[in-house]
Coordinates of C-alpha atoms in Angstrom, one line a residue:
Chain A
M748 CA 0.0 0.0 0.0
E749 CA 2.7 2.4 1.0
S750 CA 4.7 1.6 -2.1
I751 CA 1.7 2.4 -4.3
I752 CA 1.5 5.8 -2.7
E753 CA 5.2 6.3 -3.1
Q754 CA 4.9 5.5 -6.8
L755 CA 2.1 7.9 -7.1
I756 CA 4.1 10.7 -5.5
N757 CA 7.1 9.8 -7.8
G758 CA 4.6 10.1 -10.7
L759 CA 3.4 13.5 -9.5
R760 CA 7.0 14.7 -9.3
S761 CA 7.9 13.8 -12.9
G762 CA 4.4 14.7 -13.9
S763 CA 4.8 18.2 -12.6
I764 CA 8.1 18.6 -14.6
Y765 CA 6.2 17.5 -17.7
A766 CA 3.4 19.9 -16.8
L767 CA 5.9 22.9 -16.6
I768 CA 7.3 22.1 -20.0
A769 CA 3.8 21.3 -21.5
L770 CA 2.7 24.8 -20.5
G771 CA 5.2 26.3 -22.9
Y772 CA 4.0 24.1 -25.7
T773 CA 0.4 24.8 -25.1
M774 CA 0.8 28.6 -24.7
V775 CA 2.8 28.9 -27.9
Y776 CA 0.3 26.7 -29.8
G777 CA -2.6 28.7 -28.5
I778 CA -1.1 32.0 -29.6
A779 CA 1.0 31.3 -32.6
K780 CA -0.8 28.1 -33.8
M781 CA 2.5 26.3 -34.1
I782 CA 4.3 23.4 -32.4
N783 CA 7.6 24.7 -31.1
F784 CA 9.6 21.5 -31.4
A785 CA 12.6 23.3 -30.1
H786 CA 10.9 23.8 -26.7
G787 CA 12.3 20.6 -25.3
D788 CA 15.8 21.7 -26.0
I789 CA 15.3 24.9 -24.0
I790 CA 15.4 22.6 -21.0
M791 CA 18.8 21.5 -22.0
V792 CA 19.9 25.1 -22.5
G793 CA 18.7 25.8 -19.0
A794 CA 20.6 22.8 -17.6
Y795 CA 23.8 23.8 -19.3
S796 CA 23.4 27.5 -18.3
L797 CA 23.0 26.5 -14.6
Y798 CA 26.1 24.3 -14.9
V799 CA 28.1 27.1 -16.4
F800 CA 27.0 29.7 -13.9
I801 CA 27.6 27.5 -10.9
A802 CA 30.4 25.1 -11.7
R803 CA 32.4 27.3 -14.1
L804 CA 31.7 30.9 -13.0
K805 CA 31.3 29.9 -9.3
M806 CA 28.1 32.0 -8.8
P807 CA 25.9 31.7 -5.7
V808 CA 22.8 29.6 -6.2
V809 CA 20.1 32.4 -6.3
P810 CA 21.6 34.7 -8.9
A811 CA 22.6 31.6 -11.0
V812 CA 19.0 30.4 -11.1
I813 CA 17.8 33.9 -12.0
F814 CA 20.4 34.2 -14.8
T815 CA 19.5 30.7 -16.1
I816 CA 15.9 31.7 -16.4
L817 CA 16.8 35.0 -18.1
V818 CA 19.1 33.2 -20.6
C819 CA 16.4 30.7 -21.6
A820 CA 13.7 33.5 -21.9
I821 CA 16.0 35.5 -24.2
I822 CA 16.9 32.5 -26.3
G823 CA 13.2 31.6 -26.6
V824 CA 12.5 35.1 -27.9
V825 CA 15.5 35.2 -30.2
I826 CA 14.4 31.9 -31.8
E827 CA 10.9 33.2 -32.3
K828 CA 12.2 36.4 -34.0
V829 CA 14.8 34.8 -36.2
A830 CA 13.2 31.5 -37.2
Y831 CA 9.5 31.6 -36.7
K832 CA 8.4 35.3 -37.3
P833 CA 9.3 35.3 -41.0
L834 CA 7.1 32.2 -41.3
R835 CA 3.9 33.7 -39.8
K836 CA 2.0 33.3 -43.1
A837 CA 3.7 30.0 -44.2
P838 CA 1.9 26.7 -44.0
P839 CA 2.2 24.8 -40.7
L840 CA 4.2 22.1 -42.3
A841 CA 7.0 24.6 -43.1
V842 CA 6.9 26.0 -39.6
L843 CA 7.0 22.5 -38.0
I844 CA 10.1 21.5 -40.1
T845 CA 11.8 24.8 -39.2
A846 CA 11.2 24.1 -35.5
I847 CA 12.7 20.6 -35.9
G848 CA 15.7 22.3 -37.5
V849 CA 16.0 24.7 -34.6
S850 CA 15.8 21.8 -32.1
Y851 CA 18.7 20.0 -34.0
L852 CA 20.7 23.2 -34.1
L853 CA 20.5 23.7 -30.3
Q854 CA 21.5 20.1 -29.6
N855 CA 24.4 20.1 -32.0
L856 CA 25.6 23.5 -30.8
A857 CA 25.6 22.2 -27.3
Q858 CA 27.5 19.1 -28.5
L859 CA 30.2 21.2 -30.2
I860 CA 30.6 23.4 -27.1
F861 CA 30.4 20.9 -24.3
T862 CA 31.1 17.6 -26.3
A863 CA 28.6 14.7 -26.3
N864 CA 29.9 13.3 -23.0
P865 CA 27.6 13.7 -20.0
I866 CA 28.9 16.1 -17.3
T867 CA 28.1 15.2 -13.7
F868 CA 26.8 18.1 -11.7
K869 CA 25.8 18.1 -8.1
S870 CA 22.3 19.0 -7.2
I871 CA 21.7 22.5 -5.8
I872 CA 18.7 21.4 -3.8
N873 CA 19.8 19.7 -0.6
L874 CA 16.7 19.0 1.5
K875 CA 16.4 16.0 3.7
A876 CA 13.7 13.4 3.0
V877 CA 10.5 13.8 5.0
K878 CA 8.7 10.8 6.6
I879 CA 4.9 11.0 7.0
A880 CA 3.0 7.9 8.3
G881 CA 5.6 5.5 7.0
I882 CA 5.9 7.1 3.6
T883 CA 9.2 8.7 2.7
I884 CA 9.1 11.7 0.4
P885 CA 12.5 12.8 -0.9
G886 CA 13.4 16.5 -0.5
I887 CA 13.7 17.1 -4.2
T888 CA 10.1 15.8 -4.7
L889 CA 8.8 18.3 -2.1
V890 CA 10.7 21.2 -3.7
T891 CA 9.5 20.1 -7.2
L892 CA 5.9 20.0 -6.1
V893 CA 6.0 23.4 -4.3
V894 CA 7.9 25.1 -7.2
T895 CA 5.5 23.8 -9.8
F896 CA 2.5 24.7 -7.7
I897 CA 3.8 28.3 -7.3
C898 CA 4.6 28.6 -11.1
M899 CA 1.2 27.3 -12.1
A900 CA -0.7 29.5 -9.7
A901 CA 1.3 32.6 -10.8
L902 CA 0.7 31.8 -14.4
T903 CA -3.0 31.3 -13.9
L904 CA -3.3 34.6 -12.1
F905 CA -1.1 36.3 -14.7
I906 CA -3.3 35.1 -17.6
N907 CA -6.6 35.8 -15.9
K908 CA -5.9 39.0 -13.9
T909 CA -3.4 41.2 -15.7
K910 CA -3.7 43.3 -18.8
A911 CA -0.8 41.5 -20.6
G912 CA -2.6 38.2 -19.8
S913 CA -5.8 39.3 -21.3
A914 CA -3.9 40.5 -24.4
M915 CA -2.5 37.0 -24.7
R916 CA -6.0 35.5 -24.4
A917 CA -7.3 37.9 -27.0
V918 CA -4.5 37.1 -29.5
S919 CA -5.1 33.4 -29.1
E920 CA -8.8 33.9 -29.7
D921 CA -8.5 36.1 -32.8
K922 CA -5.3 37.7 -34.0
A923 CA -6.8 40.2 -36.4
A924 CA -9.5 41.4 -34.0
A925 CA -6.9 41.7 -31.2
Q926 CA -4.8 43.9 -33.5
L927 CA -7.9 46.1 -34.2
M928 CA -8.3 46.6 -30.5
G929 CA -4.8 48.0 -30.3
I930 CA -3.0 45.0 -29.0
N931 CA 0.6 44.7 -30.2
V932 CA 0.5 41.1 -31.5
N933 CA 4.2 40.7 -32.1
R934 CA 5.1 41.8 -28.6
T935 CA 2.4 39.5 -27.1
I936 CA 3.8 36.5 -29.1
S937 CA 7.4 37.4 -27.9
M938 CA 6.1 37.6 -24.3
T939 CA 4.5 34.1 -24.7
F940 CA 7.8 32.6 -25.9
A941 CA 9.6 34.3 -23.0
I942 CA 7.2 33.0 -20.4
G943 CA 7.2 29.5 -21.9
S944 CA 11.0 29.4 -22.1
A945 CA 11.3 30.6 -18.5
L946 CA 9.0 27.8 -17.3
A947 CA 11.2 25.4 -19.3
A948 CA 14.2 26.8 -17.6
V949 CA 12.7 26.1 -14.2
A950 CA 11.9 22.5 -15.4
G951 CA 15.5 22.2 -16.6
I952 CA 16.9 23.2 -13.2
I953 CA 14.7 20.8 -11.3
F954 CA 15.4 18.1 -13.9
I955 CA 19.2 18.2 -13.5
C956 CA 18.9 18.4 -9.7
Q957 CA 17.2 15.1 -10.0
F958 CA 19.5 13.4 -12.5
Q959 CA 22.7 15.2 -11.6
S960 CA 24.2 15.1 -15.0
V961 CA 23.9 17.2 -18.2
E962 CA 24.2 16.1 -21.8
P963 CA 23.2 17.7 -25.1
T964 CA 20.2 15.4 -25.8
L965 CA 18.8 15.5 -22.3
G966 CA 15.9 17.7 -23.3
A967 CA 14.7 15.6 -26.2
L968 CA 12.7 12.9 -24.4
P969 CA 11.1 15.0 -21.7
G970 CA 10.4 17.5 -24.4
I971 CA 8.5 14.9 -26.5
K972 CA 6.7 13.5 -23.4
A973 CA 5.7 17.0 -22.3
F974 CA 4.4 17.6 -25.8
V975 CA 2.4 14.4 -25.6
A976 CA 1.1 15.7 -22.2
A977 CA 0.0 19.0 -23.9
V978 CA -1.8 17.1 -26.7
L979 CA -3.3 14.7 -24.1
G980 CA -4.8 17.6 -22.1
G981 CA -5.9 19.5 -25.2
I982 CA -3.3 21.6 -26.9
G983 CA -4.0 25.3 -26.4
S984 CA -5.6 24.8 -23.0
V985 CA -3.5 25.9 -19.9
P986 CA -5.4 23.7 -17.4
G987 CA -5.2 20.9 -20.0
A988 CA -1.4 21.0 -20.0
M989 CA -1.3 20.8 -16.2
L990 CA -3.7 17.9 -16.1
G991 CA -2.0 16.1 -19.0
G992 CA 1.4 16.5 -17.5
L993 CA 0.4 15.1 -14.1
L994 CA -1.6 12.3 -15.6
L995 CA 1.3 11.3 -17.9
G996 CA 3.8 11.3 -15.0
V997 CA 1.6 9.1 -12.9
I998 CA 0.9 6.6 -15.7
E999 CA 4.6 6.5 -16.5
S1000 CA 5.6 5.9 -12.9
V1001 CA 3.0 3.3 -12.3
S1002 CA 3.7 1.3 -15.5
K1003 CA 7.5 1.5 -14.8
A1004 CA 6.9 0.0 -11.3
Y1005 CA 4.3 -2.6 -12.1
I1006 CA 4.6 -3.5 -15.8
S1007 CA 8.0 -2.9 -17.4
T1008 CA 10.5 -0.2 -17.6
Q1009 CA 11.1 -0.7 -21.3
L1010 CA 7.4 -0.7 -22.1
A1011 CA 6.6 2.5 -20.1
D1012 CA 7.3 4.7 -23.1
A1013 CA 5.1 2.6 -25.3
I1014 CA 2.3 2.8 -22.8
V1015 CA 2.6 6.5 -22.5
F1016 CA 2.4 7.0 -26.2
G1017 CA -0.3 4.4 -26.5
V1018 CA -2.5 6.3 -24.0
L1019 CA -2.0 9.4 -26.3
V1020 CA -3.2 7.5 -29.4
I1021 CA -6.2 6.1 -27.6
V1022 CA -7.2 9.5 -26.1
L1023 CA -6.9 11.1 -29.5
L1024 CA -9.0 8.4 -31.1
V1025 CA -11.8 9.0 -28.5
K1026 CA -11.4 12.8 -28.3
P1027 CA -9.4 14.1 -31.2
S1028 CA -8.8 17.5 -29.6
G1029 CA -7.5 16.1 -26.2
L1030 CA -9.2 15.9 -22.8
L1031 CA -9.9 19.6 -22.2
G1032 CA -9.4 20.9 -25.8
K1033 CA -12.0 22.8 -27.7
N1034 CA -13.3 21.3 -31.0
S1035 CA -12.3 23.5 -33.8
I1036 CA -14.6 23.8 -36.8
E1037 CA -12.8 23.7 -40.1
K1038 CA -13.7 26.5 -42.5
V1039 CA -13.3 26.5 -46.3
Chain C
M420 CA -2.8 16.1 -69.2
G421 CA -5.3 14.8 -71.8
K422 CA -2.4 13.9 -74.1
E423 CA -0.6 12.0 -71.4
I424 CA -3.6 9.8 -70.7
A425 CA -4.0 9.1 -74.4
K426 CA -0.4 8.1 -74.6
K427 CA -0.7 5.8 -71.6
T428 CA -3.6 3.9 -73.2
G429 CA -1.2 3.1 -76.1
S430 CA 1.6 0.6 -76.1
I431 CA 4.0 0.4 -73.1
L432 CA 6.9 0.3 -75.5
N433 CA 6.8 3.9 -76.7
G434 CA 9.9 6.0 -77.2
K435 CA 9.9 7.6 -73.8
N436 CA 9.9 4.2 -72.0
L437 CA 12.6 2.8 -74.2
I438 CA 14.9 5.7 -73.3
K439 CA 14.1 5.1 -69.6
L440 CA 14.9 1.4 -70.0
A441 CA 18.2 2.3 -71.8
V442 CA 19.1 4.7 -68.9
I443 CA 18.4 2.0 -66.3
V444 CA 20.6 -0.5 -68.2
I445 CA 23.4 2.0 -68.7
I446 CA 23.5 3.0 -65.0
Y447 CA 23.5 -0.7 -64.1
I448 CA 26.5 -1.4 -66.4
L449 CA 28.3 1.7 -64.9
L450 CA 27.7 0.4 -61.4
M451 CA 29.0 -3.0 -62.4
L452 CA 32.2 -1.4 -63.8
V453 CA 32.7 0.6 -60.6
M454 CA 32.0 -2.3 -58.3
E455 CA 33.8 -5.0 -60.0
G456 CA 36.7 -2.9 -61.3
D457 CA 39.5 -1.1 -59.4
F458 CA 38.2 2.4 -60.0
A459 CA 36.8 3.0 -56.6
T460 CA 38.1 2.4 -53.1
R461 CA 36.5 -0.2 -50.9
H462 CA 35.1 2.5 -48.7
F463 CA 33.3 4.1 -51.6
K464 CA 31.9 0.7 -52.8
S465 CA 30.5 0.1 -49.3
L466 CA 28.5 3.4 -49.6
L467 CA 26.5 2.4 -52.6
V468 CA 24.1 0.2 -50.6
P469 CA 23.3 2.9 -48.0
V470 CA 22.7 5.3 -50.9
G471 CA 20.2 3.0 -52.4
I472 CA 18.4 2.4 -49.1
N473 CA 18.2 6.1 -48.5
I474 CA 16.7 6.7 -51.9
I475 CA 13.9 4.1 -51.2
L476 CA 13.3 5.7 -47.8
A477 CA 13.2 9.3 -49.1
V478 CA 11.0 8.6 -52.1
S479 CA 8.5 6.7 -50.0
L480 CA 8.4 9.4 -47.3
N481 CA 7.9 11.9 -50.0
I482 CA 4.6 10.1 -50.8
T483 CA 3.2 11.0 -47.4
T484 CA 4.9 14.3 -46.8
G485 CA 5.3 15.8 -50.3
F486 CA 2.3 14.4 -52.1
L487 CA -0.2 13.8 -49.4
G488 CA 0.9 16.8 -47.4
E489 CA 1.0 15.1 -44.0
L490 CA 4.2 15.2 -41.9
S491 CA 5.1 11.7 -40.8
L492 CA 7.8 11.6 -38.1
G493 CA 7.7 7.8 -37.7
H494 CA 9.2 6.6 -40.9
A495 CA 12.0 4.8 -39.0
G496 CA 9.3 2.8 -37.2
F497 CA 8.0 1.4 -40.5
M498 CA 11.6 0.7 -41.5
A499 CA 12.2 -1.1 -38.1
I500 CA 9.1 -3.4 -38.5
G501 CA 10.3 -4.3 -42.0
A502 CA 13.8 -4.9 -41.0
Y503 CA 13.0 -7.1 -38.0
S504 CA 10.2 -9.2 -39.6
G505 CA 12.2 -9.7 -42.8
S506 CA 15.4 -10.6 -40.9
L507 CA 13.6 -12.9 -38.5
F508 CA 12.2 -14.8 -41.5
T509 CA 15.6 -15.2 -43.3
I510 CA 17.3 -16.3 -40.1
F511 CA 14.5 -18.9 -39.6
A512 CA 14.7 -20.0 -43.3
Q513 CA 18.5 -20.4 -43.1
D514 CA 18.4 -22.5 -39.9
H515 CA 15.3 -24.6 -40.4
T516 CA 14.4 -24.9 -44.0
G517 CA 16.4 -25.7 -47.1
L518 CA 15.2 -22.6 -49.0
P519 CA 17.9 -21.2 -51.3
G520 CA 19.3 -17.8 -50.1
P521 CA 18.0 -15.6 -52.8
L522 CA 14.5 -17.0 -52.6
A523 CA 14.5 -16.6 -48.8
F524 CA 15.6 -13.1 -49.3
I525 CA 12.8 -12.3 -51.7
I526 CA 10.2 -13.7 -49.4
G527 CA 11.9 -11.8 -46.5
I528 CA 11.6 -8.6 -48.5
I529 CA 7.9 -9.2 -49.2
I530 CA 7.2 -10.1 -45.6
G531 CA 9.0 -7.0 -44.4
G532 CA 7.1 -4.8 -46.7
I533 CA 3.7 -6.4 -45.8
M534 CA 4.3 -6.1 -42.1
A535 CA 5.2 -2.5 -42.4
A536 CA 2.1 -1.9 -44.6
L537 CA 0.0 -3.5 -41.9
L538 CA 1.4 -1.0 -39.4
G539 CA 0.5 1.6 -42.0
V540 CA -3.1 0.5 -41.8
V541 CA -3.0 0.7 -38.0
I542 CA -1.7 4.2 -38.2
G543 CA -4.1 5.0 -41.0
I544 CA -7.0 4.6 -38.6
P545 CA -6.2 7.5 -36.3
V546 CA -5.2 9.4 -39.5
L547 CA -8.9 9.2 -40.4
R548 CA -9.7 11.5 -37.5
L549 CA -6.7 13.8 -37.2
R550 CA -5.0 16.2 -39.4
G551 CA -2.0 18.5 -39.5
D552 CA 0.1 18.8 -36.4
Y553 CA -1.7 16.1 -34.5
L554 CA -0.9 13.6 -37.2
A555 CA 2.8 14.4 -36.9
I556 CA 2.6 13.5 -33.2
V557 CA 0.7 10.3 -33.7
T558 CA 3.3 9.1 -36.2
L559 CA 6.0 10.1 -33.8
A560 CA 4.3 8.2 -31.0
F561 CA 3.9 5.1 -33.2
G562 CA 7.6 5.2 -34.1
E563 CA 8.6 5.3 -30.4
I564 CA 6.0 2.6 -29.5
V565 CA 7.5 0.3 -32.2
R566 CA 11.0 1.0 -30.9
S567 CA 10.2 0.3 -27.2
V568 CA 8.2 -2.8 -28.0
I569 CA 11.1 -4.2 -30.0
N570 CA 13.4 -3.4 -27.1
F571 CA 11.0 -5.3 -24.8
L572 CA 10.4 -8.4 -26.8
G573 CA 12.7 -11.4 -26.3
F574 CA 12.8 -12.8 -29.8
T575 CA 14.1 -9.6 -31.3
G576 CA 17.1 -9.7 -29.1
G577 CA 16.0 -6.6 -27.1
A578 CA 18.5 -3.9 -26.6
R579 CA 21.4 -6.3 -27.3
G580 CA 20.2 -6.5 -30.9
L581 CA 19.4 -9.2 -33.4
S582 CA 22.5 -10.7 -34.8
G583 CA 23.4 -13.5 -37.3
I584 CA 21.3 -12.0 -40.1
P585 CA 22.6 -13.5 -43.4
R586 CA 24.3 -10.8 -45.5
Y587 CA 22.2 -11.1 -48.6
T588 CA 22.1 -7.4 -49.5
N589 CA 24.5 -6.3 -52.2
Y590 CA 24.5 -3.5 -54.8
K591 CA 22.6 -5.6 -57.4
W592 CA 19.7 -6.3 -55.1
V593 CA 19.6 -2.7 -54.0
Y594 CA 19.7 -1.4 -57.5
A595 CA 16.9 -3.6 -58.6
L596 CA 14.7 -2.6 -55.7
V597 CA 15.5 1.1 -56.2
V598 CA 14.4 0.8 -59.8
I599 CA 11.2 -1.0 -58.9
T600 CA 10.4 1.5 -56.2
L601 CA 11.0 4.5 -58.6
I602 CA 8.9 2.9 -61.3
V603 CA 6.0 2.0 -59.0
L604 CA 6.0 5.3 -57.1
A605 CA 6.5 7.6 -60.2
N606 CA 3.6 5.8 -61.9
L607 CA 1.5 6.0 -58.8
V608 CA 2.1 9.8 -58.6
R609 CA 1.1 10.3 -62.2
S610 CA -1.9 8.0 -62.0
R611 CA -5.5 8.9 -61.1
Y612 CA -4.8 7.9 -57.5
G613 CA -1.7 10.1 -57.4
R614 CA -3.7 13.1 -58.5
V615 CA -6.4 12.3 -55.9
I616 CA -3.7 12.3 -53.2
S617 CA -2.3 15.6 -54.4
S618 CA -5.8 17.1 -54.5
I619 CA -6.2 16.1 -50.8
R620 CA -3.0 18.0 -50.0
D621 CA -4.2 21.0 -52.0
N622 CA -7.7 21.2 -50.5
S623 CA -9.1 18.3 -48.6
I624 CA -12.5 19.9 -48.2
A625 CA -12.9 20.5 -51.9
A626 CA -11.7 17.0 -52.6
E627 CA -14.3 15.6 -50.2
S628 CA -17.1 17.7 -51.7
I629 CA -16.6 16.1 -55.1
G630 CA -17.0 12.7 -53.6
I631 CA -13.4 11.6 -52.9
K632 CA -13.2 9.4 -49.9
V633 CA -10.3 11.4 -48.3
S634 CA -9.7 9.0 -45.4
N635 CA -9.4 5.9 -47.7
Y636 CA -6.9 7.7 -49.9
K637 CA -4.9 8.9 -46.9
I638 CA -4.7 5.3 -45.6
M639 CA -3.7 4.2 -49.1
A640 CA -0.8 6.7 -49.3
F641 CA 0.3 5.7 -45.8
V642 CA 0.3 2.0 -46.6
I643 CA 2.2 2.4 -49.8
A644 CA 4.9 4.6 -48.1
A645 CA 5.1 2.1 -45.3
F646 CA 5.5 -0.8 -47.6
F647 CA 8.6 0.6 -49.2
A648 CA 10.0 1.8 -46.0
G649 CA 9.7 -1.8 -44.8
V650 CA 11.5 -3.0 -47.9
A651 CA 14.3 -0.6 -47.2
G652 CA 14.5 -1.9 -43.7
V653 CA 14.9 -5.5 -44.9
L654 CA 17.8 -4.3 -47.1
F655 CA 19.3 -2.4 -44.2
G656 CA 19.2 -5.4 -41.9
H657 CA 20.7 -7.8 -44.4
N658 CA 23.5 -5.3 -45.1
L659 CA 24.6 -4.7 -41.5
S660 CA 23.7 -8.3 -40.3
V661 CA 23.0 -6.8 -36.9
L662 CA 19.9 -4.8 -35.9
K663 CA 19.5 -2.7 -32.8
P664 CA 16.4 -0.7 -31.8
T665 CA 18.6 2.4 -31.6
N666 CA 19.1 2.2 -35.4
F667 CA 15.5 3.3 -35.7
D668 CA 15.0 6.1 -33.3
Y669 CA 13.5 9.5 -33.9
N670 CA 16.8 10.8 -35.3
K671 CA 16.6 8.4 -38.2
S672 CA 13.1 9.6 -39.1
I673 CA 14.4 13.2 -39.1
E674 CA 17.4 12.2 -41.3
I675 CA 15.0 10.9 -43.9
L676 CA 12.8 14.0 -43.5
V677 CA 15.9 16.2 -44.1
I678 CA 16.6 14.3 -47.4
V679 CA 13.0 14.8 -48.5
V680 CA 12.9 18.5 -47.6
L681 CA 16.3 19.3 -49.2
G682 CA 15.3 17.5 -52.4
G683 CA 12.0 19.3 -52.6
M684 CA 8.7 18.1 -51.2
G685 CA 6.6 16.6 -54.0
S686 CA 9.6 15.9 -56.3
I687 CA 10.7 12.3 -56.7
R688 CA 13.8 13.3 -58.7
G689 CA 14.7 15.8 -56.0
S690 CA 14.5 13.0 -53.3
V691 CA 16.8 10.8 -55.4
I692 CA 19.4 13.5 -55.9
S693 CA 19.4 14.7 -52.3
A694 CA 19.6 11.1 -51.0
I695 CA 22.7 10.5 -53.1
I696 CA 24.3 13.8 -52.0
L697 CA 23.4 13.7 -48.4
T698 CA 24.6 10.1 -48.0
L699 CA 27.9 10.6 -49.9
L700 CA 28.8 14.1 -48.8
P701 CA 29.5 13.4 -45.1
E702 CA 31.8 10.5 -46.0
F703 CA 33.9 12.7 -48.2
L704 CA 34.0 15.5 -45.6
R705 CA 35.2 13.2 -42.9
D706 CA 36.8 16.1 -41.0
A707 CA 33.6 18.0 -41.1
S708 CA 31.5 15.1 -39.8
E709 CA 31.4 16.8 -36.4
Y710 CA 29.5 19.6 -38.1
R711 CA 27.3 17.4 -40.2
M712 CA 24.2 17.5 -38.0
L713 CA 24.7 21.2 -37.4
L714 CA 24.8 21.8 -41.1
Y715 CA 21.7 19.7 -41.6
A716 CA 19.9 21.8 -39.0
L717 CA 21.0 25.1 -40.6
A718 CA 20.1 23.8 -44.1
L719 CA 16.6 22.9 -42.9
I720 CA 16.0 26.3 -41.3
I721 CA 17.5 28.3 -44.2
I722 CA 15.5 26.4 -46.9
M723 CA 12.3 26.9 -45.0
L724 CA 12.9 30.6 -44.5
F725 CA 14.0 31.0 -48.2
N726 CA 10.9 29.2 -49.5
S727 CA 8.5 31.6 -47.8
S728 CA 10.6 34.7 -48.4
E729 CA 9.9 37.4 -50.9
I730 CA 13.0 36.6 -52.9
R731 CA 11.6 33.2 -53.7
Q732 CA 8.3 34.8 -54.6
K733 CA 10.1 37.1 -57.1
L734 CA 12.1 34.3 -58.6
E735 CA 8.9 32.2 -59.0
D736 CA 7.2 35.1 -60.7
S737 CA 10.0 35.6 -63.1
G738 CA 10.0 31.9 -63.9
K739 CA 13.5 31.1 -62.7
L740 CA 12.2 28.7 -60.1
P741 CA 9.3 26.3 -60.2
K742 CA 6.3 27.0 -58.1
L743 CA 6.1 25.1 -54.8
P744 CA 3.1 23.1 -53.8
K745 CA 1.1 25.3 -51.5
F746 CA -0.4 23.1 -48.8
P747 CA -3.4 25.3 -48.2
T748 CA -5.3 22.6 -46.4
L749 CA -3.0 23.0 -43.5
K750 CA -3.1 26.7 -43.9
A751 CA -6.8 26.7 -43.4
R752 CA -6.2 25.8 -39.7
I753 CA -5.0 29.4 -39.0
K754 CA -7.8 31.9 -39.0

């Protein structure tokens, strides 16, 4: 019984990392109607930045974390300006292929700079495990859950309560109408990329604190899984991304523990296919009507 | 178009086809001279088989991505199914039956193709309901499912790999299969079915409104592309003699996609040329191999940016470059 609960808590931890990354996918999709395939690699950029700031430049933890988030946000905005903005009117297939190109570019740049070998890097989160009623919860799990909860609450408040947030909602609803109302669409899109990348940076920091090693391809698999989470929850929907991420983490952790480690990925992707067959727009997604 | 149809109803042995036959024979003789003679190094000779395999993969992916207009990110998955099922058969045939090698290989190729085509049907069913970006994800998911199931199963050798596959593949087999693939797919594209597939890419709603069963044709395109990817997989397995699940990961699918995009989506000739260049070039630029993937990535981005730039538009208008297929079905998703 206790082990099931521990597995569920483990699932919530990896699920909340997926949810943080999925938020970036879903916000960008909602606003720019594109899949930012390079989003997963922003996690890797975040992980390497933290490594450089702490291990190479010997910075204290708090400024290093802040700088890491800034670096990722800036890179996210630069990618949007250089690679995606000229393609606003291009067909989605072209944008998707460009995004795949950007993802490859980031991975290979990292490989050229830091080589393909993994670098070990000690966790910056040192919290003792907590024991409640016979269940041990590792410190990193507690930190992950708290940080994710804060990020999600802040994002929800930002989107629903601030002026910039309602601009984002307006642009995702109807770009042309938003422009007519005096909203700067380009600036809103940049802001979305910045927020999404900043959340990916947070995910990246938590991720390497857990695995304690960095390598150029570390963002690829969590990136794809987070994307699956976003689609599962209904891409374009912020609560959907949170739900999808948590669900995916729990399914993965339970199937790893009780079915097979190798089959866990197949099960995760299988769940996605089944959900899409039953609800083509995801769990919380809206059905879009195709116009001629 | 009318003329072409009239010509097709005539004899197969018209002037155009005779020239094509002559070209096929001449290229074969040239290949023989290169392979049997001392003109080329052993290293170069060993590259001809991968070139051929990549041609088959790229041309078949072009059917889904270039002609149907759906991005498939799981082409390596089809290839894996073909490679494993074909190789398992030839290993079995070698150990337990007295089938002569070439016959076993032919049956293995057919089995590989059919197994991949069956997976194509399985993917085709969700394709019925999804379009655009979602489809890319479902294909990606299927590719990963195939890889992790192969990793899990015992009889595929799991992560250690499947070894002891007889080395049947040589340049003659590959050449024959490349020629067959090109003839079948080029004729498919020019046939009624091919035009239906392209019409779905150009405007699926309009296609549906004139009574075309869009989903059936989508499945058809998927199945055909999958079949040839499976065949390429069988050739791949019998060339290396060892198969590992990591041969068929997401990166492999992207590599094939890069070939298709660089050659031009919707152009069979382009896929062939770019498969040859992209397979040979990194081998000649050994020193630059570190930068190979970086260059691939940059090439993808630059080509996409160029294709939707004003410069391209001007060159198209002045007739210096051919017009690109426009993919408006997908465009319709953006309001």
